[in-house]
Amino acid sequence: MAYKFFEVEQKWQKFWAENKTFKSQINPDKPKFYSLDMFPYPSGAGLHVGHPLGYIASDIFSRYKRIQGHEVLHPMGYDSFGLPAEQYAIQTGQHPDVTTKENIARYREQLDRIGFSFDWDREIRTSDASYYGFTQRIFIKLFNSWYDFDICKALPIESLINIFEVSGSNSVDAAHTEDVSFTADEWKNMSDEEQYKMLLNFRMAYLSESVVNWCPELGTVLANDEVKNGVSERGGFPVEQKKMKQWSLRITAYAERLLSGLDSIDWPESIKEIQRNWIGRSEGATVNFKINGHSEEIEVFTTRPDTIFGVSFMVLAPEHELVKEITNKQHLAEVESYIEKTSKRSERDRMADVKHISGAFTGAYAIHPFTGQDIPIWIGDYVLAHYGTGAIMAVPSGDQRDWSFANHFGLPIPNIIEGADLSQGAIEDKNAILSHSEFLNGLKASKAIGLAIHELEKLGAGTRKINFKLRDAGFSRQRYWGEPIPVYFKGDVPYVLDQKELPLMLPEVDKYLPTKDGEPPLARAKNWETKEGFPLETNTMPGWAGSSWYYLRYMDPTNTHALFSKAAVNYWGQVDLYLGGAEHATGHLLYVRFWTKFLHDMGLIPFDEPAKKLINQGMIQGVSKFVYRLTWTSGGLFGSDVLKDDEGLLPTNGLPPVFLSHSLRSDNPNLELKKSKIEKIRSKYNSIQKKKYPGLKGDLNLLFTDFGVPTHVDVSFVDGDVLDTEAFKNWREEYKTAEFISENDQYICGSEVEKMSKSKYNVVNPDELIERYGADALRLHEMFLGPIEMHKPWNTKGIDGVSRFLRRFWALFHDEQDNWIVTNGKPSDAEVKVIQKTIQVIQDDMDRYSFNTIVSHLMICVNELTTLKCTNKDVLSDLVVLASCHAPHISEELWKKLGNKESISFTKFPVFKPELLLESSHSYPVSFNGKMRFKIDLPVDMKAIEVEKIILEHEQSQKWLEGKKPKKIIYVNKKIINVVL
RNA sequence: GCCCGGGUGGUGGAAUUGGUAGACACGUUGGACUUAAAAUCCAAUGGACUUUGGUCCGUGCGGGUUCAAGUCCCGCCCCGGGUACCA
């Protein structure tokens, strides 16, 4: 009798749910372990086999930590605010809350079937008011805070007011939007409203008119990380630059800490690298250039102040605020037309057109701080307004872009590099030696940079400066389905709601679209104002708001007074293992670090990084299958060379579609086969058509080189590469009469690895696999596919292997009639060795998150115990525990049958006893000059000198020694012997 | 272009940190059991020679270090990801 996975799995899933087996609590007697999955957005499509991959891995590890004696927090929830539900609402009028709840129910059902050890009592949903009320509370905290660069910490805004009152703005280095300067007296002379407005410049959440990524198609702005290649990440719609008043969070204040914090966490190097690039720290200097005939100065940022003597012109971004000021009359027309031209070009056009050099001369000149020479000031779109200061000093000898610009416009290229040839391009090498550079002559960049800054500082013309690419995070979305921002306006001035008024509930609206005047959907809500009648903010928060702190809420999900209790954060602490996709590198994973640092500064949590260890699970790709429909059978009127009557036109409507098997697509070597098959179809078509259209003259002329149009076919109709033609015919009405040009009586499909998606019909649904093979088999198989971090195509065939393993596992405990055959008593030495070896390797593999190799070792163990005909209870008990993380259902059942009352989750991981593995003899591989030649069995405790003697006298050795004496004999771990000749 | 990863049988992938390359599985082939199929079990399975005892070659390519290299070093090629006038 075979193992009946269906009953067993249902039984235990029910048991775990009813007994709340995986409930976690603050337990000071036990070490804690927090294992977290990135919570899903509940989309309408449900789960495919790719989704649970990470959940299975984290579940395995959670179960492992549990039986290692940890109190494990392993929660799950839903990131349930988001665009798709809203798009669906716009189309159907269905409230996003309704669809979201339906989708969640479906997700839950699917998740439950896989046998996860989640503590469902801690479930959270970001779209629940009981959750987003606290997200709003964090926003208020951000609004009421400022960042002090002197102590590198965010502080309550009151402390900034104190500083202003005592010593004005200049004694403090506060993160800010606009440069301002005032004394304590000036501050005190401001009205309350003036003071309030001034503070807005320093808050961690601030409102500003800024250039944003506007997506007209989606009707909302997008964050930088939501734009890929100039189009929206979701939907791929074009994105424009637009000036809008919107909320931003001052993430740039944390740039330095976000960067240095990466060194303290065990995250994949690739993610850290992406974040480092995104933050984009560069060290250099700002240099101020005076302008001939103007009072203003131009400030530039450069990483190479050492090349200052190579400056031969300056370039401002077309949007630079000084451009209009300094352009003289002769050049005004040209400059204005250039600005006009560049402003029309979208970000995307500019990106596509990098090599085209353009610019215009303003007619103004700057003054070199050291030489006093005149430097022409140009504008050009290769200088970006939003990086650095929006202006550069151009050094054509040391920067390729400056060189190209100079070359294009015939500007001088002064040489400041010893022995350099500048005819082909700039010399960017930092090891080059400087010349024609006064006090920097003969130096390399490494020395010269510091000296140049020093001299600039002496002149008051520059200062050391660190610059970041990271931009503040836009926080307004013109959307309905998101957290309302808890802000109201008195005139133009924003005020936050009092904490007591939270949650600010999402209002009902008649439509989920912007208003006629282009206001966001919330503007449609009735009475969208405070009790006093002040209008509320109509923007909502972006998708990443709720996910930036959810891991903290899991610790204390039902707390109604606070985000979480002190006791809970102190006990559970950081996430120990965080599993999720790498696509969130510059989004979620950066924002969650930002909010964690902020909440840490507020004294709410004792740590300032969210997760110690991060693993990115790879994507499971779909293997799409294709059929190839002969072009002339795709219906309609054909007037091509392919199909002709005398008039050149033939109706092919109603003729059966014909599909060409994959290898017949190529002419060789199957051309003859293909010809004869197509010939058959041709005569058949002719006779049908002649009957149908009696007046038809001539025959169909068919080309044999028709390769067929590749068409996606549902992967469930394909076994290996062979198409189930009957299932295919029943798929769609138009295929009912389909004919197939097969090879060896089989229709072979083509295939390609692609992302899993509904439209490609390559989605493999976990439910069907569970029905057929069981949840344990699915879990084992997903792990067995390969290392967790790797992208890999889904391969259903392999699931037979783990399915067989489960049957063999079951068969260790049962005879053919399913009778229990486990025996008490002392295990044999061989049995002990097998299980001890397995305990050792599985523990090692667990500790390095190598979940795929554990499956192999379980298989090896079961195979070896089967060979030994092991029925010993102690050995088999250990084995069941080892298997319980990957295959919990079958293990739980066997555990019960072994006579245990409690769930296997409450047992202990088997103890590895190395002394039980000691061997009395060992098989030594013997090599000569590194090449393995033979093996020899010898006692382990034999002395080295005796071993050498035996080996050298061995008849096999004579061949290699040829009578000579060996130079050296090398032992590796006393196990491998290499004889050096 | 720049910055990260990676290239191992027909396939997915092992190789505990320089020490018996190809574990484990899929697939394929042959066999057993069956009226038959499925299921199950057994055997073979990197390549080339071969006197059947073995021998040689093999981890993208070319060099190097070492008694010993998939692993370390140098120079290429290819694939995947990130990023892109970032001064």
PDB file of N, CA and C in Angstrom, chain A residues 307-386:
ATOM      1  N   THR A 307      42.465  68.915 -11.140  1.00  0.00           N
ATOM      2  CA  THR A 307      42.586  69.279 -12.556  1.00  0.00           C
ATOM      3  C   THR A 307      42.163  70.722 -12.816  1.00  0.00           C
ATOM      4  N   ILE A 308      42.092  71.513 -11.777  1.00  0.00           N
ATOM      5  CA  ILE A 308      41.539  72.864 -11.896  1.00  0.00           C
ATOM      6  C   ILE A 308      42.306  73.741 -12.900  1.00  0.00           C
ATOM      7  N   PHE A 309      43.605  73.447 -13.089  1.00  0.00           N
ATOM      8  CA  PHE A 309      44.368  74.253 -14.053  1.00  0.00           C
ATOM      9  C   PHE A 309      44.089  73.838 -15.492  1.00  0.00           C
ATOM     10  N   GLY A 310      43.301  72.778 -15.653  1.00  0.00           N
ATOM     11  CA  GLY A 310      42.926  72.361 -17.005  1.00  0.00           C
ATOM     12  C   GLY A 310      41.569  72.893 -17.422  1.00  0.00           C
ATOM     13  N   VAL A 311      40.961  73.715 -16.568  1.00  0.00           N
ATOM     14  CA  VAL A 311      39.627  74.237 -16.894  1.00  0.00           C
ATOM     15  C   VAL A 311      39.733  75.222 -18.050  1.00  0.00           C
ATOM     16  N   SER A 312      38.974  74.955 -19.118  1.00  0.00           N
ATOM     17  CA  SER A 312      39.019  75.905 -20.223  1.00  0.00           C
ATOM     18  C   SER A 312      37.643  76.481 -20.545  1.00  0.00           C
ATOM     19  N   PHE A 313      36.607  75.950 -19.938  1.00  0.00           N
ATOM     20  CA  PHE A 313      35.265  76.527 -20.077  1.00  0.00           C
ATOM     21  C   PHE A 313      34.396  75.969 -18.958  1.00  0.00           C
ATOM     22  N   MET A 314      33.192  76.500 -18.824  1.00  0.00           N
ATOM     23  CA  MET A 314      32.245  75.978 -17.846  1.00  0.00           C
ATOM     24  C   MET A 314      30.957  75.643 -18.562  1.00  0.00           C
ATOM     25  N   VAL A 315      30.227  74.682 -17.996  1.00  0.00           N
ATOM     26  CA  VAL A 315      28.942  74.340 -18.597  1.00  0.00           C
ATOM     27  C   VAL A 315      27.874  74.316 -17.507  1.00  0.00           C
ATOM     28  N   LEU A 316      26.784  75.010 -17.769  1.00  0.00           N
ATOM     29  CA  LEU A 316      25.639  74.985 -16.862  1.00  0.00           C
ATOM     30  C   LEU A 316      24.540  74.131 -17.485  1.00  0.00           C
ATOM     31  N   ALA A 317      23.750  73.504 -16.630  1.00  0.00           N
ATOM     32  CA  ALA A 317      22.556  72.811 -17.127  1.00  0.00           C
ATOM     33  C   ALA A 317      21.619  73.872 -17.711  1.00  0.00           C
ATOM     34  N   PRO A 318      20.877  73.548 -18.763  1.00  0.00           N
ATOM     35  CA  PRO A 318      19.973  74.547 -19.361  1.00  0.00           C
ATOM     36  C   PRO A 318      18.988  75.106 -18.342  1.00  0.00           C
ATOM     37  N   GLU A 319      18.648  74.294 -17.331  1.00  0.00           N
ATOM     38  CA  GLU A 319      17.667  74.733 -16.333  1.00  0.00           C
ATOM     39  C   GLU A 319      18.310  75.566 -15.217  1.00  0.00           C
ATOM     40  N   HIS A 320      19.615  75.730 -15.230  1.00  0.00           N
ATOM     41  CA  HIS A 320      20.309  76.418 -14.135  1.00  0.00           C
ATOM     42  C   HIS A 320      19.762  77.836 -13.956  1.00  0.00           C
ATOM     43  N   GLU A 321      19.578  78.221 -12.683  1.00  0.00           N
ATOM     44  CA  GLU A 321      18.883  79.492 -12.420  1.00  0.00           C
ATOM     45  C   GLU A 321      19.671  80.731 -12.856  1.00  0.00           C
ATOM     46  N   LEU A 322      20.991  80.606 -12.982  1.00  0.00           N
ATOM     47  CA  LEU A 322      21.782  81.781 -13.363  1.00  0.00           C
ATOM     48  C   LEU A 322      21.839  82.017 -14.871  1.00  0.00           C
ATOM     49  N   VAL A 323      21.356  81.057 -15.642  1.00  0.00           N
ATOM     50  CA  VAL A 323      21.513  81.152 -17.097  1.00  0.00           C
ATOM     51  C   VAL A 323      20.918  82.453 -17.629  1.00  0.00           C
ATOM     52  N   LYS A 324      19.682  82.742 -17.227  1.00  0.00           N
ATOM     53  CA  LYS A 324      19.003  83.933 -17.747  1.00  0.00           C
ATOM     54  C   LYS A 324      19.733  85.199 -17.326  1.00  0.00           C
ATOM     55  N   GLU A 325      20.218  85.160 -16.101  1.00  0.00           N
ATOM     56  CA  GLU A 325      20.898  86.304 -15.513  1.00  0.00           C
ATOM     57  C   GLU A 325      22.156  86.694 -16.295  1.00  0.00           C
ATOM     58  N   ILE A 326      22.949  85.717 -16.659  1.00  0.00           N
ATOM     59  CA  ILE A 326      24.287  86.019 -17.171  1.00  0.00           C
ATOM     60  C   ILE A 326      24.358  86.077 -18.693  1.00  0.00           C
ATOM     61  N   THR A 327      23.378  85.536 -19.374  1.00  0.00           N
ATOM     62  CA  THR A 327      23.448  85.508 -20.836  1.00  0.00           C
ATOM     63  C   THR A 327      23.402  86.938 -21.383  1.00  0.00           C
ATOM     64  N   ASN A 328      24.339  87.270 -22.243  1.00  0.00           N
ATOM     65  CA  ASN A 328      24.324  88.625 -22.778  1.00  0.00           C
ATOM     66  C   ASN A 328      23.487  88.707 -24.045  1.00  0.00           C
ATOM     67  N   LYS A 329      23.233  89.939 -24.474  1.00  0.00           N
ATOM     68  CA  LYS A 329      22.209  90.187 -25.499  1.00  0.00           C
ATOM     69  C   LYS A 329      22.464  89.436 -26.804  1.00  0.00           C
ATOM     70  N   GLN A 330      23.747  89.438 -27.229  1.00  0.00           N
ATOM     71  CA  GLN A 330      24.014  88.810 -28.533  1.00  0.00           C
ATOM     72  C   GLN A 330      23.624  87.340 -28.538  1.00  0.00           C
ATOM     73  N   HIS A 331      23.770  86.688 -27.378  1.00  0.00           N
ATOM     74  CA  HIS A 331      23.565  85.240 -27.345  1.00  0.00           C
ATOM     75  C   HIS A 331      22.202  84.830 -26.823  1.00  0.00           C
ATOM     76  N   LEU A 332      21.406  85.821 -26.463  1.00  0.00           N
ATOM     77  CA  LEU A 332      20.132  85.522 -25.814  1.00  0.00           C
ATOM     78  C   LEU A 332      19.230  84.639 -26.667  1.00  0.00           C
ATOM     79  N   ALA A 333      19.086  85.003 -27.929  1.00  0.00           N
ATOM     80  CA  ALA A 333      18.174  84.258 -28.808  1.00  0.00           C
ATOM     81  C   ALA A 333      18.605  82.803 -28.913  1.00  0.00           C
ATOM     82  N   GLU A 334      19.897  82.613 -29.121  1.00  0.00           N
ATOM     83  CA  GLU A 334      20.411  81.261 -29.306  1.00  0.00           C
ATOM     84  C   GLU A 334      20.204  80.430 -28.037  1.00  0.00           C
ATOM     85  N   VAL A 335      20.521  81.053 -26.907  1.00  0.00           N
ATOM     86  CA  VAL A 335      20.396  80.349 -25.633  1.00  0.00           C
ATOM     87  C   VAL A 335      18.941  79.984 -25.359  1.00  0.00           C
ATOM     88  N   GLU A 336      18.060  80.942 -25.619  1.00  0.00           N
ATOM     89  CA  GLU A 336      16.644  80.657 -25.356  1.00  0.00           C
ATOM     90  C   GLU A 336      16.110  79.558 -26.244  1.00  0.00           C
ATOM     91  N   SER A 337      16.524  79.563 -27.493  1.00  0.00           N
ATOM     92  CA  SER A 337      16.012  78.525 -28.390  1.00  0.00           C
ATOM     93  C   SER A 337      16.576  77.163 -27.973  1.00  0.00           C
ATOM     94  N   TYR A 338      17.808  77.154 -27.451  1.00  0.00           N
ATOM     95  CA  TYR A 338      18.385  75.893 -26.996  1.00  0.00           C
ATOM     96  C   TYR A 338      17.629  75.355 -25.773  1.00  0.00           C
ATOM     97  N   ILE A 339      17.337  76.265 -24.833  1.00  0.00           N
ATOM     98  CA  ILE A 339      16.597  75.852 -23.641  1.00  0.00           C
ATOM     99  C   ILE A 339      15.235  75.306 -24.030  1.00  0.00           C
ATOM    100  N   GLU A 340      14.593  76.008 -24.939  1.00  0.00           N
ATOM    101  CA  GLU A 340      13.287  75.602 -25.444  1.00  0.00           C
ATOM    102  C   GLU A 340      13.361  74.172 -26.016  1.00  0.00           C
ATOM    103  N   LYS A 341      14.407  73.949 -26.825  1.00  0.00           N
ATOM    104  CA  LYS A 341      14.559  72.666 -27.498  1.00  0.00           C
ATOM    105  C   LYS A 341      14.765  71.537 -26.479  1.00  0.00           C
ATOM    106  N   THR A 342      15.645  71.768 -25.523  1.00  0.00           N
ATOM    107  CA  THR A 342      15.944  70.694 -24.579  1.00  0.00           C
ATOM    108  C   THR A 342      14.779  70.431 -23.627  1.00  0.00           C
ATOM    109  N   SER A 343      14.044  71.464 -23.269  1.00  0.00           N
ATOM    110  CA  SER A 343      12.964  71.237 -22.306  1.00  0.00           C
ATOM    111  C   SER A 343      11.858  70.391 -22.916  1.00  0.00           C
ATOM    112  N   LYS A 344      11.757  70.441 -24.243  1.00  0.00           N
ATOM    113  CA  LYS A 344      10.717  69.636 -24.893  1.00  0.00           C
ATOM    114  C   LYS A 344      11.071  68.162 -24.894  1.00  0.00           C
ATOM    115  N   ARG A 345      12.372  67.915 -24.884  1.00  0.00           N
ATOM    116  CA  ARG A 345      12.782  66.504 -24.966  1.00  0.00           C
ATOM    117  C   ARG A 345      12.506  65.803 -23.646  1.00  0.00           C
ATOM    118  N   SER A 346      11.900  64.659 -23.741  1.00  0.00           N
ATOM    119  CA  SER A 346      11.610  63.903 -22.517  1.00  0.00           C
ATOM    120  C   SER A 346      12.899  63.252 -22.024  1.00  0.00           C
ATOM    121  N   GLU A 347      12.836  62.803 -20.795  1.00  0.00           N
ATOM    122  CA  GLU A 347      13.956  62.080 -20.186  1.00  0.00           C
ATOM    123  C   GLU A 347      14.399  60.936 -21.088  1.00  0.00           C
ATOM    124  N   ARG A 348      13.393  60.296 -21.683  1.00  0.00           N
ATOM    125  CA  ARG A 348      13.669  59.124 -22.488  1.00  0.00           C
ATOM    126  C   ARG A 348      14.446  59.487 -23.754  1.00  0.00           C
ATOM    127  N   ASP A 349      14.033  60.560 -24.399  1.00  0.00           N
ATOM    128  CA  ASP A 349      14.731  60.990 -25.604  1.00  0.00           C
ATOM    129  C   ASP A 349      16.175  61.347 -25.287  1.00  0.00           C
ATOM    130  N   ARG A 350      16.326  62.016 -24.153  1.00  0.00           N
ATOM    131  CA  ARG A 350      17.659  62.441 -23.766  1.00  0.00           C
ATOM    132  C   ARG A 350      18.543  61.238 -23.525  1.00  0.00           C
ATOM    133  N   MET A 351      17.955  60.203 -22.957  1.00  0.00           N
ATOM    134  CA  MET A 351      18.728  59.011 -22.685  1.00  0.00           C
ATOM    135  C   MET A 351      19.103  58.273 -23.956  1.00  0.00           C
ATOM    136  N   ALA A 352      18.161  58.275 -24.905  1.00  0.00           N
ATOM    137  CA  ALA A 352      18.392  57.539 -26.147  1.00  0.00           C
ATOM    138  C   ALA A 352      19.438  58.245 -27.009  1.00  0.00           C
ATOM    139  N   ASP A 353      19.686  59.487 -26.700  1.00  0.00           N
ATOM    140  CA  ASP A 353      20.458  60.330 -27.601  1.00  0.00           C
ATOM    141  C   ASP A 353      21.696  60.875 -26.900  1.00  0.00           C
ATOM    142  N   VAL A 354      22.408  59.987 -26.232  1.00  0.00           N
ATOM    143  CA  VAL A 354      23.519  60.419 -25.400  1.00  0.00           C
ATOM    144  C   VAL A 354      24.693  60.952 -26.214  1.00  0.00           C
ATOM    145  N   LYS A 355      24.882  60.357 -27.381  1.00  0.00           N
ATOM    146  CA  LYS A 355      26.102  60.684 -28.121  1.00  0.00           C
ATOM    147  C   LYS A 355      26.031  62.017 -28.839  1.00  0.00           C
ATOM    148  N   HIS A 356      24.827  62.522 -29.036  1.00  0.00           N
ATOM    149  CA  HIS A 356      24.679  63.780 -29.742  1.00  0.00           C
ATOM    150  C   HIS A 356      25.088  64.932 -28.832  1.00  0.00           C
ATOM    151  N   ILE A 357      26.065  65.705 -29.289  1.00  0.00           N
ATOM    152  CA  ILE A 357      26.568  66.799 -28.463  1.00  0.00           C
ATOM    153  C   ILE A 357      25.873  68.097 -28.859  1.00  0.00           C
ATOM    154  N   SER A 358      25.358  68.796 -27.846  1.00  0.00           N
ATOM    155  CA  SER A 358      24.706  70.070 -28.145  1.00  0.00           C
ATOM    156  C   SER A 358      24.973  71.050 -27.018  1.00  0.00           C
ATOM    157  N   GLY A 359      24.833  72.324 -27.306  1.00  0.00           N
ATOM    158  CA  GLY A 359      25.070  73.336 -26.288  1.00  0.00           C
ATOM    159  C   GLY A 359      24.996  74.725 -26.906  1.00  0.00           C
ATOM    160  N   ALA A 360      25.137  75.742 -26.051  1.00  0.00           N
ATOM    161  CA  ALA A 360      25.115  77.121 -26.549  1.00  0.00           C
ATOM    162  C   ALA A 360      25.981  77.983 -25.634  1.00  0.00           C
ATOM    163  N   PHE A 361      26.570  79.002 -26.220  1.00  0.00           N
ATOM    164  CA  PHE A 361      27.441  79.909 -25.470  1.00  0.00           C
ATOM    165  C   PHE A 361      26.609  81.057 -24.913  1.00  0.00           C
ATOM    166  N   THR A 362      26.845  81.388 -23.622  1.00  0.00           N
ATOM    167  CA  THR A 362      26.046  82.459 -23.010  1.00  0.00           C
ATOM    168  C   THR A 362      26.640  83.830 -23.255  1.00  0.00           C
ATOM    169  N   GLY A 363      27.885  83.844 -23.669  1.00  0.00           N
ATOM    170  CA  GLY A 363      28.549  85.129 -23.844  1.00  0.00           C
ATOM    171  C   GLY A 363      29.199  85.636 -22.567  1.00  0.00           C
ATOM    172  N   ALA A 364      28.947  84.957 -21.454  1.00  0.00           N
ATOM    173  CA  ALA A 364      29.516  85.390 -20.179  1.00  0.00           C
ATOM    174  C   ALA A 364      30.824  84.645 -19.904  1.00  0.00           C
ATOM    175  N   TYR A 365      31.633  85.230 -19.011  1.00  0.00           N
ATOM    176  CA  TYR A 365      32.907  84.614 -18.655  1.00  0.00           C
ATOM    177  C   TYR A 365      33.055  84.520 -17.149  1.00  0.00           C
ATOM    178  N   ALA A 366      33.563  83.411 -16.708  1.00  0.00           N
ATOM    179  CA  ALA A 366      33.892  83.263 -15.288  1.00  0.00           C
ATOM    180  C   ALA A 366      35.381  83.538 -15.114  1.00  0.00           C
ATOM    181  N   ILE A 367      35.796  83.669 -13.861  1.00  0.00           N
ATOM    182  CA  ILE A 367      37.207  83.985 -13.594  1.00  0.00           C
ATOM    183  C   ILE A 367      37.851  82.818 -12.859  1.00  0.00           C
ATOM    184  N   HIS A 368      38.949  82.344 -13.404  1.00  0.00           N
ATOM    185  CA  HIS A 368      39.644  81.219 -12.778  1.00  0.00           C
ATOM    186  C   HIS A 368      40.174  81.647 -11.406  1.00  0.00           C
ATOM    187  N   PRO A 369      39.903  80.899 -10.354  1.00  0.00           N
ATOM    188  CA  PRO A 369      40.276  81.335  -9.005  1.00  0.00           C
ATOM    189  C   PRO A 369      41.791  81.455  -8.816  1.00  0.00           C
ATOM    190  N   PHE A 370      42.583  80.683  -9.541  1.00  0.00           N
ATOM    191  CA  PHE A 370      44.040  80.749  -9.348  1.00  0.00           C
ATOM    192  C   PHE A 370      44.708  81.642 -10.376  1.00  0.00           C
ATOM    193  N   THR A 371      44.369  81.462 -11.651  1.00  0.00           N
ATOM    194  CA  THR A 371      45.090  82.179 -12.708  1.00  0.00           C
ATOM    195  C   THR A 371      44.432  83.497 -13.074  1.00  0.00           C
ATOM    196  N   GLY A 372      43.166  83.667 -12.693  1.00  0.00           N
ATOM    197  CA  GLY A 372      42.447  84.891 -13.034  1.00  0.00           C
ATOM    198  C   GLY A 372      42.046  84.974 -14.501  1.00  0.00           C
ATOM    199  N   GLN A 373      42.262  83.897 -15.236  1.00  0.00           N
ATOM    200  CA  GLN A 373      41.893  83.894 -16.658  1.00  0.00           C
ATOM    201  C   GLN A 373      40.387  83.903 -16.858  1.00  0.00           C
ATOM    202  N   ASP A 374      39.966  84.396 -18.022  1.00  0.00           N
ATOM    203  CA  ASP A 374      38.550  84.350 -18.376  1.00  0.00           C
ATOM    204  C   ASP A 374      38.192  82.954 -18.874  1.00  0.00           C
ATOM    205  N   ILE A 375      37.056  82.475 -18.398  1.00  0.00           N
ATOM    206  CA  ILE A 375      36.604  81.145 -18.813  1.00  0.00           C
ATOM    207  C   ILE A 375      35.210  81.275 -19.402  1.00  0.00           C
ATOM    208  N   PRO A 376      35.037  80.925 -20.663  1.00  0.00           N
ATOM    209  CA  PRO A 376      33.708  81.062 -21.278  1.00  0.00           C
ATOM    210  C   PRO A 376      32.673  80.149 -20.603  1.00  0.00           C
ATOM    211  N   ILE A 377      31.474  80.676 -20.439  1.00  0.00           N
ATOM    212  CA  ILE A 377      30.410  79.893 -19.813  1.00  0.00           C
ATOM    213  C   ILE A 377      29.407  79.445 -20.864  1.00  0.00           C
ATOM    214  N   TRP A 378      29.236  78.130 -20.953  1.00  0.00           N
ATOM    215  CA  TRP A 378      28.301  77.529 -21.919  1.00  0.00           C
ATOM    216  C   TRP A 378      27.127  76.904 -21.162  1.00  0.00           C
ATOM    217  N   ILE A 379      26.099  76.577 -21.925  1.00  0.00           N
ATOM    218  CA  ILE A 379      25.102  75.673 -21.373  1.00  0.00           C
ATOM    219  C   ILE A 379      25.050  74.430 -22.246  1.00  0.00           C
ATOM    220  N   GLY A 380      24.682  73.306 -21.670  1.00  0.00           N
ATOM    221  CA  GLY A 380      24.641  72.066 -22.433  1.00  0.00           C
ATOM    222  C   GLY A 380      23.817  71.033 -21.683  1.00  0.00           C
ATOM    223  N   ASP A 381      23.108  70.197 -22.428  1.00  0.00           N
ATOM    224  CA  ASP A 381      22.221  69.261 -21.721  1.00  0.00           C
ATOM    225  C   ASP A 381      22.952  68.033 -21.207  1.00  0.00           C
ATOM    226  N   TYR A 382      24.261  67.956 -21.425  1.00  0.00           N
ATOM    227  CA  TYR A 382      24.971  66.835 -20.790  1.00  0.00           C
ATOM    228  C   TYR A 382      25.233  67.122 -19.320  1.00  0.00           C
ATOM    229  N   VAL A 383      24.975  68.337 -18.921  1.00  0.00           N
ATOM    230  CA  VAL A 383      25.051  68.657 -17.503  1.00  0.00           C
ATOM    231  C   VAL A 383      23.631  68.601 -16.939  1.00  0.00           C
ATOM    232  N   LEU A 384      23.476  67.808 -15.884  1.00  0.00           N
ATOM    233  CA  LEU A 384      22.146  67.566 -15.340  1.00  0.00           C
ATOM    234  C   LEU A 384      21.836  68.565 -14.235  1.00  0.00           C
ATOM    235  N   ALA A 385      20.618  69.099 -14.276  1.00  0.00           N
ATOM    236  CA  ALA A 385      20.237  70.117 -13.302  1.00  0.00           C
ATOM    237  C   ALA A 385      20.196  69.556 -11.886  1.00  0.00           C
ATOM    238  N   HIS A 386      19.802  68.283 -11.763  1.00  0.00           N
ATOM    239  CA  HIS A 386      19.537  67.768 -10.421  1.00  0.00           C
ATOM    240  C   HIS A 386      20.694  66.992  -9.809  1.00  0.00           C
TER     241      HIS A 386
END
